[in-house]
mmCIF file of C-alpha atoms in Angstrom:
data_model
loop_
_atom_site.group_PDB
_atom_site.id
_atom_site.type_symbol
_atom_site.label_atom_id
_atom_site.label_comp_id
_atom_site.label_asym_id
_atom_site.label_seq_id
_atom_site.Cartn_x
_atom_site.Cartn_y
_atom_site.Cartn_z
ATOM 1 C CA UNK B 30 -57.367 -41.215 -22.770
ATOM 2 C CA UNK B 31 -57.877 -37.524 -21.884
ATOM 3 C CA UNK B 32 -55.153 -35.118 -23.063
ATOM 4 C CA UNK B 33 -53.381 -33.605 -20.081
ATOM 5 C CA UNK B 34 -53.365 -29.816 -19.742
ATOM 6 C CA UNK B 35 -49.876 -28.301 -19.707
ATOM 7 C CA UNK B 36 -49.061 -25.470 -17.271
ATOM 8 C CA UNK B 37 -45.781 -23.577 -16.890
ATOM 9 C CA UNK B 38 -44.338 -21.755 -13.888
ATOM 10 C CA UNK B 39 -41.547 -19.161 -13.885
ATOM 11 C CA UNK B 40 -39.862 -17.145 -11.170
ATOM 12 C CA UNK B 41 -37.279 -14.365 -11.183
ATOM 13 C CA UNK B 42 -35.803 -13.024 -7.956
ATOM 14 C CA UNK B 43 -36.163 -9.319 -8.794
ATOM 15 C CA UNK B 44 -38.274 -7.178 -11.114
ATOM 16 C CA UNK B 45 -35.114 -6.247 -13.043
ATOM 17 C CA UNK B 46 -34.175 -9.857 -13.838
ATOM 18 C CA UNK B 47 -35.180 -11.104 -17.263
ATOM 19 C CA UNK B 48 -37.280 -14.222 -17.641
ATOM 20 C CA UNK B 49 -36.589 -14.740 -21.388
ATOM 21 C CA UNK B 50 -34.630 -18.009 -21.019
ATOM 22 C CA UNK B 51 -37.277 -19.556 -18.795
ATOM 23 C CA UNK B 52 -40.111 -18.477 -21.087
ATOM 24 C CA UNK B 53 -38.299 -19.782 -24.189
ATOM 25 C CA UNK B 54 -37.710 -23.156 -22.514
ATOM 26 C CA UNK B 55 -41.378 -23.437 -21.470
ATOM 27 C CA UNK B 56 -42.687 -22.451 -24.914
ATOM 28 C CA UNK B 57 -40.344 -24.967 -26.579
ATOM 29 C CA UNK B 58 -41.671 -27.642 -24.185
ATOM 30 C CA UNK B 59 -45.181 -26.986 -25.544
ATOM 31 C CA UNK B 60 -46.599 -24.699 -22.838
ATOM 32 C CA UNK B 61 -48.886 -21.999 -24.255
ATOM 33 C CA UNK B 62 -48.018 -18.470 -23.107
ATOM 34 C CA UNK B 63 -51.504 -17.965 -21.634
ATOM 35 C CA UNK B 64 -50.870 -20.949 -19.335
ATOM 36 C CA UNK B 65 -47.565 -19.631 -17.947
ATOM 37 C CA UNK B 66 -47.578 -18.202 -14.404
ATOM 38 C CA UNK B 67 -44.764 -15.897 -13.315
ATOM 39 C CA UNK B 68 -43.706 -14.447 -9.960
ATOM 40 C CA UNK B 69 -41.081 -11.728 -9.609
ATOM 41 C CA UNK B 70 -39.820 -12.300 -6.093
ATOM 42 C CA UNK B 71 -37.469 -14.357 -3.947
ATOM 43 C CA UNK B 72 -37.688 -18.145 -3.825
ATOM 44 C CA UNK B 73 -37.110 -18.332 -0.068
ATOM 45 C CA UNK B 74 -40.743 -19.386 0.520
ATOM 46 C CA UNK B 75 -43.933 -20.162 -1.412
ATOM 47 C CA UNK B 76 -45.929 -17.090 -0.384
ATOM 48 C CA UNK B 77 -46.189 -15.977 -4.014
ATOM 49 C CA UNK B 78 -49.462 -14.860 -5.642
ATOM 50 C CA UNK B 79 -48.983 -16.468 -9.065
ATOM 51 C CA UNK B 80 -47.648 -19.700 -7.566
ATOM 52 C CA UNK B 81 -50.763 -19.987 -5.392
ATOM 53 C CA UNK B 82 -52.983 -19.237 -8.377
ATOM 54 C CA UNK B 83 -51.163 -21.884 -10.439
ATOM 55 C CA UNK B 84 -51.444 -24.435 -7.613
ATOM 56 C CA UNK B 85 -55.254 -24.107 -7.651
ATOM 57 C CA UNK B 86 -55.275 -25.121 -11.339
ATOM 58 C CA UNK B 87 -53.418 -28.391 -10.774
ATOM 59 C CA UNK B 88 -55.141 -31.784 -10.737
ATOM 60 C CA UNK B 89 -54.496 -35.319 -12.004
ATOM 61 C CA UNK B 90 -55.053 -34.139 -15.587
ATOM 62 C CA UNK B 91 -52.325 -31.466 -15.555
ATOM 63 C CA UNK B 92 -48.563 -31.425 -16.102
ATOM 64 C CA UNK B 93 -46.494 -28.634 -14.527
ATOM 65 C CA UNK B 94 -43.334 -27.551 -16.364
ATOM 66 C CA UNK B 95 -40.512 -25.536 -14.756
ATOM 67 C CA UNK B 96 -37.127 -24.790 -16.324
ATOM 68 C CA UNK B 97 -35.064 -25.690 -13.252
ATOM 69 C CA UNK B 98 -35.749 -26.826 -9.704
ATOM 70 C CA UNK B 99 -34.563 -23.551 -8.123
ATOM 71 C CA UNK B 100 -37.201 -21.636 -10.150
ATOM 72 C CA UNK B 101 -39.813 -23.572 -8.206
ATOM 73 C CA UNK B 102 -38.173 -22.751 -4.876
ATOM 74 C CA UNK B 103 -34.892 -22.536 -2.977
ATOM 75 C CA UNK B 104 -35.878 -23.636 0.515
ATOM 76 C CA UNK B 105 -35.040 -27.357 0.848
ATOM 77 C CA UNK B 106 -37.777 -28.266 3.345
ATOM 78 C CA UNK B 107 -40.547 -26.212 1.687
ATOM 79 C CA UNK B 108 -39.589 -27.425 -1.782
ATOM 80 C CA UNK B 109 -40.005 -31.063 -0.776
ATOM 81 C CA UNK B 110 -43.364 -30.276 0.846
ATOM 82 C CA UNK B 111 -44.633 -28.478 -2.291
ATOM 83 C CA UNK B 112 -43.451 -31.381 -4.473
ATOM 84 C CA UNK B 113 -45.495 -33.711 -2.250
ATOM 85 C CA UNK B 114 -48.580 -31.465 -2.497
ATOM 86 C CA UNK B 115 -48.336 -31.220 -6.299
ATOM 87 C CA UNK B 116 -47.648 -34.902 -7.002
ATOM 88 C CA UNK B 117 -49.480 -36.633 -4.152
ATOM 89 C CA UNK B 118 -52.363 -34.350 -3.064
ATOM 90 C CA UNK B 119 -53.080 -32.744 -6.437
ATOM 91 C CA UNK B 120 -52.047 -35.824 -8.411
ATOM 92 C CA UNK B 121 -50.377 -33.674 -11.078
ATOM 93 C CA UNK B 122 -47.132 -34.461 -12.891
ATOM 94 C CA UNK B 123 -44.022 -32.274 -12.755
ATOM 95 C CA UNK B 124 -41.393 -31.904 -15.459
ATOM 96 C CA UNK B 125 -38.128 -30.088 -14.634
ATOM 97 C CA UNK B 126 -36.755 -29.234 -18.087
ATOM 98 C CA UNK B 127 -33.080 -28.911 -17.033
ATOM 99 C CA UNK B 128 -33.219 -32.173 -15.072
ATOM 100 C CA UNK B 129 -34.705 -35.033 -17.169
ATOM 101 C CA UNK B 130 -34.640 -37.381 -14.157
ATOM 102 C CA UNK B 131 -37.221 -35.099 -12.515
ATOM 103 C CA UNK B 132 -40.092 -36.046 -14.815
ATOM 104 C CA UNK B 133 -42.866 -37.832 -12.933
ATOM 105 C CA UNK B 134 -44.504 -38.954 -16.213
ATOM 106 C CA UNK B 135 -41.654 -41.383 -16.930
ATOM 107 C CA UNK B 136 -42.364 -44.195 -14.504
ATOM 108 C CA UNK B 137 -45.700 -44.529 -12.798
ATOM 109 C CA UNK B 138 -44.633 -47.488 -10.661
ATOM 110 C CA UNK B 139 -43.211 -47.487 -7.143
ATOM 111 C CA UNK B 140 -39.587 -47.512 -8.372
ATOM 112 C CA UNK B 141 -40.184 -44.503 -10.651
ATOM 113 C CA UNK B 142 -41.752 -42.530 -7.808
ATOM 114 C CA UNK B 143 -38.895 -43.480 -5.488
ATOM 115 C CA UNK B 144 -36.257 -42.368 -8.035
ATOM 116 C CA UNK B 145 -38.013 -39.004 -8.654
ATOM 117 C CA UNK B 146 -38.377 -38.331 -4.933
ATOM 118 C CA UNK B 147 -34.766 -39.314 -4.281
ATOM 119 C CA UNK B 148 -33.400 -37.120 -7.081
ATOM 120 C CA UNK B 149 -35.562 -34.198 -5.917
ATOM 121 C CA UNK B 150 -34.274 -34.574 -2.352
ATOM 122 C CA UNK B 151 -30.687 -34.568 -3.597
ATOM 123 C CA UNK B 152 -31.012 -31.574 -5.922
ATOM 124 C CA UNK B 153 -33.162 -29.464 -3.621
ATOM 125 C CA UNK B 154 -30.569 -30.049 -0.899
ATOM 126 C CA UNK B 155 -27.822 -28.910 -3.296
ATOM 127 C CA UNK B 156 -29.842 -25.782 -4.243
ATOM 128 C CA UNK B 157 -30.444 -24.915 -0.564
ATOM 129 C CA UNK B 158 -26.797 -25.549 0.276
ATOM 130 C CA UNK B 159 -25.664 -23.254 -2.545
ATOM 131 C CA UNK B 160 -27.999 -20.507 -1.294
ATOM 132 C CA UNK B 161 -26.466 -20.794 2.203
ATOM 133 C CA UNK B 162 -22.937 -20.805 0.749
ATOM 134 C CA UNK B 163 -23.630 -17.646 -1.295
ATOM 135 C CA UNK B 164 -24.847 -15.847 1.842
ATOM 136 C CA UNK B 165 -21.797 -17.037 3.765
ATOM 137 C CA UNK B 166 -19.424 -15.898 0.980
ATOM 138 C CA UNK B 167 -21.126 -12.479 0.929
ATOM 139 C CA UNK B 168 -20.752 -12.134 4.717
ATOM 140 C CA UNK B 169 -17.089 -13.205 4.570
ATOM 141 C CA UNK B 170 -16.474 -10.745 1.709
ATOM 142 C CA UNK B 171 -17.925 -7.873 3.765
ATOM 143 C CA UNK B 172 -15.748 -8.785 6.772
ATOM 144 C CA UNK B 173 -12.618 -8.947 4.565
ATOM 145 C CA UNK B 174 -13.469 -5.601 2.945
ATOM 146 C CA UNK B 175 -13.952 -3.975 6.372
ATOM 147 C CA UNK B 176 -10.601 -5.392 7.509
ATOM 148 C CA UNK B 177 -9.001 -3.756 4.451
ATOM 149 C CA UNK B 178 -10.520 -0.439 5.496
ATOM 150 C CA UNK B 179 -13.367 -0.368 2.985
ATOM 151 C CA UNK B 180 -16.206 1.719 4.397
ATOM 152 C CA UNK B 181 -19.860 0.871 3.799
ATOM 153 C CA UNK B 182 -22.704 3.350 3.842
ATOM 154 C CA UNK B 183 -22.554 7.102 3.360
ATOM 155 C CA UNK B 184 -19.185 8.807 3.932
ATOM 156 C CA UNK B 185 -18.960 10.741 7.232
ATOM 157 C CA UNK B 186 -19.622 14.483 7.017
ATOM 158 C CA UNK B 187 -16.429 16.441 7.557
ATOM 159 C CA UNK B 188 -16.476 19.272 10.078
ATOM 160 C CA UNK B 189 -15.576 22.656 8.560
ATOM 161 C CA UNK B 190 -12.769 24.733 10.078
ATOM 162 C CA UNK B 191 -15.223 27.315 11.436
ATOM 163 C CA UNK B 192 -17.405 24.686 13.173
ATOM 164 C CA UNK B 193 -16.131 25.241 16.705
ATOM 165 C CA UNK B 194 -16.411 29.026 16.458
ATOM 166 C CA UNK B 195 -19.914 28.779 14.951
ATOM 167 C CA UNK B 196 -21.038 26.262 17.590
ATOM 168 C CA UNK B 197 -19.743 28.653 20.302
ATOM 169 C CA UNK B 198 -21.734 31.517 18.778
ATOM 170 C CA UNK B 199 -24.846 29.338 18.653
ATOM 171 C CA UNK B 200 -24.426 28.204 22.279
ATOM 172 C CA UNK B 201 -24.050 31.871 23.301
ATOM 173 C CA UNK B 202 -27.282 32.594 21.377
ATOM 174 C CA UNK B 203 -25.497 35.000 19.070
ATOM 175 C CA UNK B 204 -26.949 33.152 16.067
ATOM 176 C CA UNK B 205 -29.868 30.746 15.517
ATOM 177 C CA UNK B 206 -29.552 27.006 14.908
ATOM 178 C CA UNK B 207 -30.652 27.549 11.311
ATOM 179 C CA UNK B 208 -27.988 30.207 10.747
ATOM 180 C CA UNK B 209 -25.277 28.081 12.373
ATOM 181 C CA UNK B 210 -26.162 25.085 10.202
ATOM 182 C CA UNK B 211 -26.171 27.212 7.035
ATOM 183 C CA UNK B 212 -22.760 28.738 7.833
ATOM 184 C CA UNK B 213 -21.320 25.225 8.278
ATOM 185 C CA UNK B 214 -23.103 23.888 5.189
ATOM 186 C CA UNK B 215 -25.022 21.266 7.192
ATOM 187 C CA UNK B 216 -28.591 20.301 7.880
ATOM 188 C CA UNK B 217 -29.868 21.570 11.249
ATOM 189 C CA UNK B 218 -30.120 18.030 12.632
ATOM 190 C CA UNK B 219 -26.553 17.219 11.502
ATOM 191 C CA UNK B 220 -25.153 20.399 13.059
ATOM 192 C CA UNK B 221 -26.990 19.664 16.328
ATOM 193 C CA UNK B 222 -25.702 16.045 16.391
ATOM 194 C CA UNK B 223 -22.121 17.197 15.726
ATOM 195 C CA UNK B 224 -22.332 19.730 18.577
ATOM 196 C CA UNK B 225 -23.582 16.981 20.945
ATOM 197 C CA UNK B 226 -20.761 14.679 19.866
ATOM 198 C CA UNK B 227 -18.212 17.512 20.316
ATOM 199 C CA UNK B 228 -19.404 18.099 23.880
ATOM 200 C CA UNK B 229 -18.691 14.439 24.722
ATOM 201 C CA UNK B 230 -15.050 14.679 23.549
#
């Protein structure tokens, strides 16, 4: 029987995130470093260069290792579709290291396939639900902070005491826009915007 080729896939959400734990887990599972593919971007979809490259290498004689299901992807619908492509169309096996039930090598009968697919559906749903909950908690946190008076973005530029006198001089063409802005310690565009806003008061 032909020895199956082992491939590993890793993903981190940002370039700053470390992938050490994922790499260690894959190496310990027997994946050679040269056969590990890594993307440094969000898991919201599968438009990832290394994932696509890895996908082209898969066939019935390969086993794909990932540390956890959310490293493969976070979108519930897309994740299930990619699982189908890998296991059904490509005929490859998948092993999710953190989730021993998600190992398609275990049972090659109908019941084994059903259990793997069922477990995947459950855990990918949980991963997607957690992603939605995190976004919701972030949004709620921002609303609460705003209600407490926390300001987001750059602080507003304070108007100096001489602003109104300087703006009058500028309007009377006694000084240039550049001079007026410099006297007030502002950029020309900021000074001009403040004058416009003052006129509306």
